[in-house]
CSV table of C-alpha atoms in Angstrom, one decimal:
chain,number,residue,atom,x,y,z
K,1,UNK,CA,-2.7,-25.0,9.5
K,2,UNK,CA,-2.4,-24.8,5.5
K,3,UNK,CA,0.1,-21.5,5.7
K,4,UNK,CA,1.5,-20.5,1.7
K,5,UNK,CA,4.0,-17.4,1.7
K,6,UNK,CA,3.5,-15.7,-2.0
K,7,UNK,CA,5.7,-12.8,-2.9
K,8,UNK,CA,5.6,-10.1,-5.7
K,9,UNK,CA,8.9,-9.6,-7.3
K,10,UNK,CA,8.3,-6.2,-8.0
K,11,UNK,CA,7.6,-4.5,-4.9
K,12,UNK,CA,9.4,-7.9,-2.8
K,13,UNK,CA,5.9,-7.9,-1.1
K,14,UNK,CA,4.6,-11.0,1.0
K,15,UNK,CA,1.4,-11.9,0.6
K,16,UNK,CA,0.0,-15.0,3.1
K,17,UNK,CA,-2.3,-17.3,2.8
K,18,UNK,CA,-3.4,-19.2,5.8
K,19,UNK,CA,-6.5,-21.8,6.0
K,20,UNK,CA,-7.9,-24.2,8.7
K,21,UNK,CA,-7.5,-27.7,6.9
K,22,UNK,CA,-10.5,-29.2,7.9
K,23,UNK,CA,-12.9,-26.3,7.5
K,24,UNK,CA,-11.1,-25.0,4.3
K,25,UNK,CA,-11.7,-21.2,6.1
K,26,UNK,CA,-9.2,-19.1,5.0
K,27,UNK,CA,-7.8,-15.6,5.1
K,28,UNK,CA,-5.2,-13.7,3.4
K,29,UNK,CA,-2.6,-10.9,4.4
K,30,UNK,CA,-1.4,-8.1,2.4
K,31,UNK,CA,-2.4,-8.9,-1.1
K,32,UNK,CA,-1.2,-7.2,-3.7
K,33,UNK,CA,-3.6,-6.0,-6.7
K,34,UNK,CA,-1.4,-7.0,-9.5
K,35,UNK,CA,-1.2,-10.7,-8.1
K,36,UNK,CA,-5.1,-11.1,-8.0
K,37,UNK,CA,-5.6,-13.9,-10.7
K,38,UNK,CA,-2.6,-15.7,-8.9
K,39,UNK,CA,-3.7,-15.7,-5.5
K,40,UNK,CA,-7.7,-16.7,-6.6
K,41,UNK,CA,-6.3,-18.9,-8.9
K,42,UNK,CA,-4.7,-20.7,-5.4
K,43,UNK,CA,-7.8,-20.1,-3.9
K,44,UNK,CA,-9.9,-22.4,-6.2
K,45,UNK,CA,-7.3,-24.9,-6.4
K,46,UNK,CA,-6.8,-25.6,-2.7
K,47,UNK,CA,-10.8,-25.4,-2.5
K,48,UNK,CA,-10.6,-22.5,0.2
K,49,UNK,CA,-13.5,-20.6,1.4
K,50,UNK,CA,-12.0,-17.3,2.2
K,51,UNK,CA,-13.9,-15.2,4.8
K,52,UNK,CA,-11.2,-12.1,5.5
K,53,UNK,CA,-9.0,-10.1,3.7
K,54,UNK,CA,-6.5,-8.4,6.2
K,55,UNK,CA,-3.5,-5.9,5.3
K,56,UNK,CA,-1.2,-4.7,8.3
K,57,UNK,CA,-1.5,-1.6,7.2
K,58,UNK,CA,-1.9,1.5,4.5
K,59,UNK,CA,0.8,0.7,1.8
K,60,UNK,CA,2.9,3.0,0.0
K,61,UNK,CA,4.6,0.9,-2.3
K,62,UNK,CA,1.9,-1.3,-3.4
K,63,UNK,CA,-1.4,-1.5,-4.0
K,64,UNK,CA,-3.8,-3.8,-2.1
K,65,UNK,CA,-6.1,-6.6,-3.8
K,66,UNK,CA,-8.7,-6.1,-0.6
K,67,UNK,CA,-11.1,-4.3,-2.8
K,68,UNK,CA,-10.9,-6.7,-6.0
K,69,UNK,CA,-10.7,-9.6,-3.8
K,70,UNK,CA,-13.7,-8.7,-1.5
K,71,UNK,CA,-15.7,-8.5,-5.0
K,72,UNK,CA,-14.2,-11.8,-6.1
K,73,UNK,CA,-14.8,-13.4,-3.3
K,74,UNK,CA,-17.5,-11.5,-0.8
K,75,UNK,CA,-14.7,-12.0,2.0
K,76,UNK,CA,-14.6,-9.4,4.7
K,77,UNK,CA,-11.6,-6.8,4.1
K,78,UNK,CA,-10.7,-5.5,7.2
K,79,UNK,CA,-7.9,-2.6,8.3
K,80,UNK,CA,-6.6,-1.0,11.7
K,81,UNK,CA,-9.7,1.6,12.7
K,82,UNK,CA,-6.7,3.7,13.5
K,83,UNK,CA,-6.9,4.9,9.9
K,84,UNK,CA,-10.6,5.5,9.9
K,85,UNK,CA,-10.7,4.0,6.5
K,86,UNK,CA,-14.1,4.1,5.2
K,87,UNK,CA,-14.5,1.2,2.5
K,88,UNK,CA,-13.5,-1.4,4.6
K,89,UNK,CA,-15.8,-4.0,6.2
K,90,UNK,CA,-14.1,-4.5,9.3
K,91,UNK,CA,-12.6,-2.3,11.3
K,92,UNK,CA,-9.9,-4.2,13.6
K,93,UNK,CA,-9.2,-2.9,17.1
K,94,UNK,CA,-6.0,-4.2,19.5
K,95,UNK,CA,-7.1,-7.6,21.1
K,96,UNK,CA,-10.0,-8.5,18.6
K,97,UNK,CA,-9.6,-12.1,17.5
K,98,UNK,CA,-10.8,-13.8,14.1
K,99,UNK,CA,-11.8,-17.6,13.8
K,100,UNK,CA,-10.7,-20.1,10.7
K,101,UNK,CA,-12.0,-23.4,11.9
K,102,UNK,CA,-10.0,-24.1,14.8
K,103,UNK,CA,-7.4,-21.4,14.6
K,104,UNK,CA,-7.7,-18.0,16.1
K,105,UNK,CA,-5.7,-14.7,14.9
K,106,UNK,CA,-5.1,-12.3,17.7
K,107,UNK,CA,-4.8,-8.6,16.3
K,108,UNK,CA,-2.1,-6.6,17.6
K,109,UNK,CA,-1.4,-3.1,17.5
K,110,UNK,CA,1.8,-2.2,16.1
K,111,UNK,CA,1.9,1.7,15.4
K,112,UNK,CA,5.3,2.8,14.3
K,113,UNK,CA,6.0,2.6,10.6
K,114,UNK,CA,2.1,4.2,10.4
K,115,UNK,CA,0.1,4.8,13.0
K,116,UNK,CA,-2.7,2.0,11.9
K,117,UNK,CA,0.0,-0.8,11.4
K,118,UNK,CA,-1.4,-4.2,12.8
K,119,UNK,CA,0.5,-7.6,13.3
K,120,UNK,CA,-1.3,-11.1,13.4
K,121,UNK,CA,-0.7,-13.1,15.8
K,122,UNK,CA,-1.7,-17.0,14.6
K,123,UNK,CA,-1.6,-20.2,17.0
K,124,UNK,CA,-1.5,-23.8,16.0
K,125,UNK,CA,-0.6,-26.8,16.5
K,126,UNK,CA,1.3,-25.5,19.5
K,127,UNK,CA,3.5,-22.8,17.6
K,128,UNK,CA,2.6,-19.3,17.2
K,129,UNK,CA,2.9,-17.5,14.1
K,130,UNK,CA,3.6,-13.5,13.7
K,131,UNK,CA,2.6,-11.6,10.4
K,132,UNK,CA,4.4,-8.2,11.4
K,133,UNK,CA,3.6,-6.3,7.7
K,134,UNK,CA,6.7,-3.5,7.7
K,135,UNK,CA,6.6,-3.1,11.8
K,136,UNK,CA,9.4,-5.9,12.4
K,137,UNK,CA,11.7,-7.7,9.0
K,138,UNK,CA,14.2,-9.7,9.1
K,139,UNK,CA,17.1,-7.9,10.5
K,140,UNK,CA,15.1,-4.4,10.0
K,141,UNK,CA,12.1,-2.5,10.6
K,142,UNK,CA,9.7,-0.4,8.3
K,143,UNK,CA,10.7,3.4,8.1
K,144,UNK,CA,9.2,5.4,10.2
K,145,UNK,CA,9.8,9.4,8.3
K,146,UNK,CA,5.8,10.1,6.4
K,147,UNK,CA,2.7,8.9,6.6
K,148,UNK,CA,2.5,9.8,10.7
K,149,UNK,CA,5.4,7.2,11.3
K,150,UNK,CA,7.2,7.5,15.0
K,151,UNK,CA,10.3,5.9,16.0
K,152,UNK,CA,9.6,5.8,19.6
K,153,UNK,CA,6.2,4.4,18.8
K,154,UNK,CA,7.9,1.7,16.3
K,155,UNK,CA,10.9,0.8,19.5
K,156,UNK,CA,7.8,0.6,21.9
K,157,UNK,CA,5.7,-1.8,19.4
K,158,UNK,CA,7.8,-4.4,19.0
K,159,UNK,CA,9.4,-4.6,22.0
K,160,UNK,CA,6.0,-4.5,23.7
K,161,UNK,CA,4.2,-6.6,21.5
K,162,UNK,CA,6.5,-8.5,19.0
K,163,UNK,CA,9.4,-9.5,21.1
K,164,UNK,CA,6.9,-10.5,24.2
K,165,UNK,CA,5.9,-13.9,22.5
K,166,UNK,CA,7.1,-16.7,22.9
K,167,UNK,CA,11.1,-16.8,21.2
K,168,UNK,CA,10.3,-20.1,18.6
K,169,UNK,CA,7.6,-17.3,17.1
K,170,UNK,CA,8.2,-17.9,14.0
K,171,UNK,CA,8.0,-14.0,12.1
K,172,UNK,CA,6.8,-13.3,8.7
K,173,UNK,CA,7.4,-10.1,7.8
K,174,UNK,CA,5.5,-7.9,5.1
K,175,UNK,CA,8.7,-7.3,2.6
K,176,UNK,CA,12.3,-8.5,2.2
K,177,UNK,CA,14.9,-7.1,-0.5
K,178,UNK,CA,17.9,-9.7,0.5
K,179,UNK,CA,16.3,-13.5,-0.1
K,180,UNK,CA,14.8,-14.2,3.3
K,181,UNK,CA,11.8,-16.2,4.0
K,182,UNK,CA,11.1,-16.2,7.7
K,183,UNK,CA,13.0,-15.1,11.3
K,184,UNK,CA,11.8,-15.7,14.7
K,185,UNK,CA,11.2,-13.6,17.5
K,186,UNK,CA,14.5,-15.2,19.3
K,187,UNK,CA,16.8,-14.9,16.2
K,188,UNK,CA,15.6,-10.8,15.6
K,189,UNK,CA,16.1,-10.0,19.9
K,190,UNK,CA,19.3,-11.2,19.6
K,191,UNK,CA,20.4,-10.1,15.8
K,192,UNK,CA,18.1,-7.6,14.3
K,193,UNK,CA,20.7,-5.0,14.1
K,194,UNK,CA,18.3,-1.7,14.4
K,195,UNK,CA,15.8,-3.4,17.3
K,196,UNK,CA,17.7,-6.0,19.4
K,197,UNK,CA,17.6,-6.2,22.8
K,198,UNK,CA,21.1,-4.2,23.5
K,199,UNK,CA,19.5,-1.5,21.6
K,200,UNK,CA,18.4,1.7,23.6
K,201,UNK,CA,15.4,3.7,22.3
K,202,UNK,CA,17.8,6.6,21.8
K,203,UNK,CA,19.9,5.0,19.4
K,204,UNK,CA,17.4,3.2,17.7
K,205,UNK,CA,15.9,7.3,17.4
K,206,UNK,CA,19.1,8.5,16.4
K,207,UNK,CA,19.3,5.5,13.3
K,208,UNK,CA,15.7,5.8,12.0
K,209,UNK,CA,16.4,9.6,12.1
K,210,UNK,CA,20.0,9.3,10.3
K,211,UNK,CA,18.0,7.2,7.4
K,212,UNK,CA,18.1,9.3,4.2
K,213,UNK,CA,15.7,6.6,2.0
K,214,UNK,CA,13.7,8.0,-1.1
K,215,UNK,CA,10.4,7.7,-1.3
K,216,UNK,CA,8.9,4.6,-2.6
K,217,UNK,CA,7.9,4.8,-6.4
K,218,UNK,CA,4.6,4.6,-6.0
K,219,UNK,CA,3.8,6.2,-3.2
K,220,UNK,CA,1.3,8.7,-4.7
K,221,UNK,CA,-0.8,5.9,-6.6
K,222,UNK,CA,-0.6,3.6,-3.9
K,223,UNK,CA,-2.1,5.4,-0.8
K,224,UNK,CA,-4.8,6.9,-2.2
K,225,UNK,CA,-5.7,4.0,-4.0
K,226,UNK,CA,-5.3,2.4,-0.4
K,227,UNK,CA,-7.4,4.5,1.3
K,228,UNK,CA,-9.7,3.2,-1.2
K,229,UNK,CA,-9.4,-0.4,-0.6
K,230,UNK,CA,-7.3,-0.5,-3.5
K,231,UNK,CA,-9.7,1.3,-5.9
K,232,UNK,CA,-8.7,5.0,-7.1
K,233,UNK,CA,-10.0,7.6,-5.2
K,234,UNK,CA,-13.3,9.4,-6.3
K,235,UNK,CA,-14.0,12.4,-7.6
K,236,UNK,CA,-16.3,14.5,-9.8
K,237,UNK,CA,-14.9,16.1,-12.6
K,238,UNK,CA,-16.4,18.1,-15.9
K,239,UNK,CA,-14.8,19.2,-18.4
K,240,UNK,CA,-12.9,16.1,-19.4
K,241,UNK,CA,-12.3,14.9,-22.7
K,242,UNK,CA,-10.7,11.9,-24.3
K,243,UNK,CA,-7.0,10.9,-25.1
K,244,UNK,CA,-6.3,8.4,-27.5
K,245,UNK,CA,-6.9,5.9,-25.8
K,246,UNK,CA,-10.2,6.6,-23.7
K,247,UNK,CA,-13.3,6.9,-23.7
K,248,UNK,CA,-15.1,10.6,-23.7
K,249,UNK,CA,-15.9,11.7,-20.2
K,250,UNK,CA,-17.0,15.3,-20.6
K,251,UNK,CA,-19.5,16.4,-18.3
K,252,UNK,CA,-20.3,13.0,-16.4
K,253,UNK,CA,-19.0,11.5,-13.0
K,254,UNK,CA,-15.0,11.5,-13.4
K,255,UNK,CA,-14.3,7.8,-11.7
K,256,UNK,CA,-11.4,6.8,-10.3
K,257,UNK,CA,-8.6,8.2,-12.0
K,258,UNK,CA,-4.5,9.0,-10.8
K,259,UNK,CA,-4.4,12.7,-11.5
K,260,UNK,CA,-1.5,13.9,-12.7
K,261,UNK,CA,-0.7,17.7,-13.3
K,262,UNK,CA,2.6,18.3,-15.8
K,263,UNK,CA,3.1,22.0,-15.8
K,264,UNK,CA,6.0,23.5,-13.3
K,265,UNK,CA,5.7,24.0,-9.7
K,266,UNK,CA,4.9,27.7,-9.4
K,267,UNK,CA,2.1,27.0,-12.1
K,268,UNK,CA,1.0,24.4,-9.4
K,269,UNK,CA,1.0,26.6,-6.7
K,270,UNK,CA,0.1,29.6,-8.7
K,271,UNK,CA,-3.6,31.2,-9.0
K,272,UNK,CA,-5.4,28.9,-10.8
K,273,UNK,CA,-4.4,26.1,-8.3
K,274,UNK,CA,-4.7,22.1,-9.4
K,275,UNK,CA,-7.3,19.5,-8.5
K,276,UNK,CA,-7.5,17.6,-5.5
K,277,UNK,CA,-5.2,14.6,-5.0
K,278,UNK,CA,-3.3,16.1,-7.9
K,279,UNK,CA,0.2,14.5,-8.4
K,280,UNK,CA,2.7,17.0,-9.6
K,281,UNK,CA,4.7,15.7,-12.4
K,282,UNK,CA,6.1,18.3,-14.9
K,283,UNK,CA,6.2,17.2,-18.5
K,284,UNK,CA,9.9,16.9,-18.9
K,285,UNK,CA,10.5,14.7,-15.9
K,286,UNK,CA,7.1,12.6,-16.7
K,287,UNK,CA,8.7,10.1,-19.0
K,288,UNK,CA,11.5,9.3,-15.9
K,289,UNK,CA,8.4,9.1,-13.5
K,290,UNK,CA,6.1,7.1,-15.1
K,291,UNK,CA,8.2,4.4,-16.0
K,292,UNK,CA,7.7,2.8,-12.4
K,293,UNK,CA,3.6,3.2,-12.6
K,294,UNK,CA,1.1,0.2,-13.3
K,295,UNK,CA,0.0,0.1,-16.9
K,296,UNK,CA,-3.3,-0.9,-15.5
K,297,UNK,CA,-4.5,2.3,-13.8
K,298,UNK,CA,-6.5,4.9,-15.2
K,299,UNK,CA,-4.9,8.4,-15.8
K,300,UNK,CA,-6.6,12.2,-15.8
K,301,UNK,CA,-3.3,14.3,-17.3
K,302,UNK,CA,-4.0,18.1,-16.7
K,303,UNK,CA,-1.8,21.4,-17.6
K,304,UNK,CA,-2.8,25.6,-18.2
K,305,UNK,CA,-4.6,24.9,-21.2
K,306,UNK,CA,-4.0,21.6,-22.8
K,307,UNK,CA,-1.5,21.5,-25.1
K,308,UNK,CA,0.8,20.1,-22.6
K,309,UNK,CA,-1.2,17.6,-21.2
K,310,UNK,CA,-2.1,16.4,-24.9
K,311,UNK,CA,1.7,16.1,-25.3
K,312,UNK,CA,1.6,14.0,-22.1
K,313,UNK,CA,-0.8,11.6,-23.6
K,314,UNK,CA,0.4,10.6,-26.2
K,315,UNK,CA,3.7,9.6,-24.0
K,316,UNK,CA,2.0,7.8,-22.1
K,317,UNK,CA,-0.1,6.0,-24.8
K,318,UNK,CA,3.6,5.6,-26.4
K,319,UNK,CA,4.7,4.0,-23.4
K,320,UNK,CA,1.9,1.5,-22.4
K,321,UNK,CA,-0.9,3.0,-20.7
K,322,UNK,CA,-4.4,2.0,-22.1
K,323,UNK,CA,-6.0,4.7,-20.0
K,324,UNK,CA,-5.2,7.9,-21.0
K,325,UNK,CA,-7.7,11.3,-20.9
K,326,UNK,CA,-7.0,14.9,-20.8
K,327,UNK,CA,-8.7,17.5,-19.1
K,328,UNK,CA,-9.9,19.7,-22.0
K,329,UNK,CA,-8.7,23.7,-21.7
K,330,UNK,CA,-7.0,22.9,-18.5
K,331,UNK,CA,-7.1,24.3,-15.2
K,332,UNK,CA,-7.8,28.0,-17.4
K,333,UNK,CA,-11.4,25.7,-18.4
K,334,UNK,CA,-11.6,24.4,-15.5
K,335,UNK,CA,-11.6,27.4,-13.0
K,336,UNK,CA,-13.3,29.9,-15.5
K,337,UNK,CA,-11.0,32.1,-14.9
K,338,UNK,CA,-10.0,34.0,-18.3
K,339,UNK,CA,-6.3,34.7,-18.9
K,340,UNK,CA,-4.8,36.8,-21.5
K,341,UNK,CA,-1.0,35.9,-22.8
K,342,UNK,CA,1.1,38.7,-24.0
K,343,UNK,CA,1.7,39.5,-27.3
């Protein structure tokens, strides 16, 4: 089995490559969006014919090539059905099987961390492989406090379905932040200090609850985006018209954009309301924010009327983003609703 581990500094993602030598057939696990010209690029040289595209789960602090890569390519992208996940080709069920040439990946469910996270279970040559995404890492686990994570669920998976094969598994986890490569199942029952085997379920609860861990920066690009194979989400929009940057968009389909709303929270919550998938961002944190977002995604800024959302485009223009518009008289516009300002 051809097996390359790739990793994206930025979010310390793994992305694997894995290919049958003889047939060339190939798949790939967790790619990252911003790595796409690296990982086809590996693709062409190695002369693979890639037939799935397979993350472990819906990522929150990345966002997944499966979309980019299935057009690239015509592979199959494929997710847990757990999530229900429209876009993708394949929906993969506990105990369904994929075939690369001679090797065989076994799908395994792994809720926990979300409850649609998958490990890959891959045999050859007489060793097994294990791609856990965030269920197991090296000497940790994924988090298991939003999107519908469950620490008993997490304590059940991998004991259950992780720590069952056989201990020279060798385990190749979705992230690491400290420099490691690979574990195996017998090194993380005996050492993983959150999951080994003299660990009860009721202090493993009692640690995953205790975590105080901020949310990952791009959390509200990336799963939306996700739930997208890695495309932003849809929507139709009028009213739109252009920053500096971008091209006019009044009163046509409004494709694909992170929406970001800058005015203050009660605004947000207030009468006039805010768009769907709407990320609140208020204008004087926005610089702060938006320092961790991908240049490359296209932005809708919105605000009362505006004037602040103009404001925020030109930051953002300022700081790198080619893909800038601004909803034209705001959410005032927008809902039709006339309000008058005092005097």
């Amino acid at each position: 089995m051809l097996l390359k581990q790739l990793f994206d500094q930025d979010t310390s993602t793994y992305t694997y490559l894995l290919a049958d030598e003889t047939s060339r057939e190939a798949v790939i696990i967790d790619p990252v969006r911003s790595q796409i010209s690296r990982d086809t690029r590996l693709i062409d040289e190695l002369g693979l014919n890639l037939l799935y595209i397979l993350d472990t789960h819906v990522h929150a602090d990345h966002i997944t090539g499966a979309g980019e890569l299935r057009r690239l390519t015509g592979a199959l992208s494929c997710l847990s059905a757990e999530m229900n996940v429209e876009c993708v080709d394949q929906k993969l069920q506990h105990g369904d099987r994929l075939k690369l040439g001679a090797i065989e990946l076994e799908v395994r469910a792994t809720p926990g961390h979300t409850p649609g996270c998958l490990t890959y279970v891959a045999t050859s040559d007489q060793r097994t492989f294990a791609f856990t995404g965030d269920a197991l890492l090296i000497r940790g686990c994924g988090r298991t406090d939003f999107q519908g994570g469950n620490s008993n669920d997490l304590y059940e998976s991998v004991h259950r379905q992780i720590f069952t094969l056989p201990d020279d598994t060798l385990v190749y986890p979705g992230h690491d932040y400290k420099g490691h490569t690979s574990s195996s199942v017998k090194e993380e029952k005996q050492l993983n200090p959150r999951l080994n085997l003299g660990i009860r379920k009721s202090e493993f609860n009692r640690f995953m609850t205790e975590l105080k861990l901020a949310n990952p920066a791009l959390m509200d690009i990336a799963v939306p985006a996700n739930l997208n194979c890695g495309q932003p989400a849809k929507h139709q929009y009028e009213n739109t018209s252009q920053g500096e940057n971008s091209e006019s968009m009044s009163s046509k389909e409004f494709d694909g954009r992170f929406i970001v709303d800058v005015r203050e929270p009660d605004e947000f919550n207030g009468s006039l309301g805010h768009l769907p998938n709407a990320v609140l961002t208020p204008l004087g944190v926005l610089k702060l924010k938006a320092r961790s977002w991908p240049r490359d995604v296209p932005i809708l800024v919105v605000c009362h009327s505006g004037r602040r959302s103009q404001k925020a485009c030109v930051l953002l223009n300022n700081m790198g983003f080619c893909d800038v518009s601004n909803l034209d008289g705001g959410m005032t516009a927008w809902s039709g609703k006339v309000e008058l300002e005092a005097c």
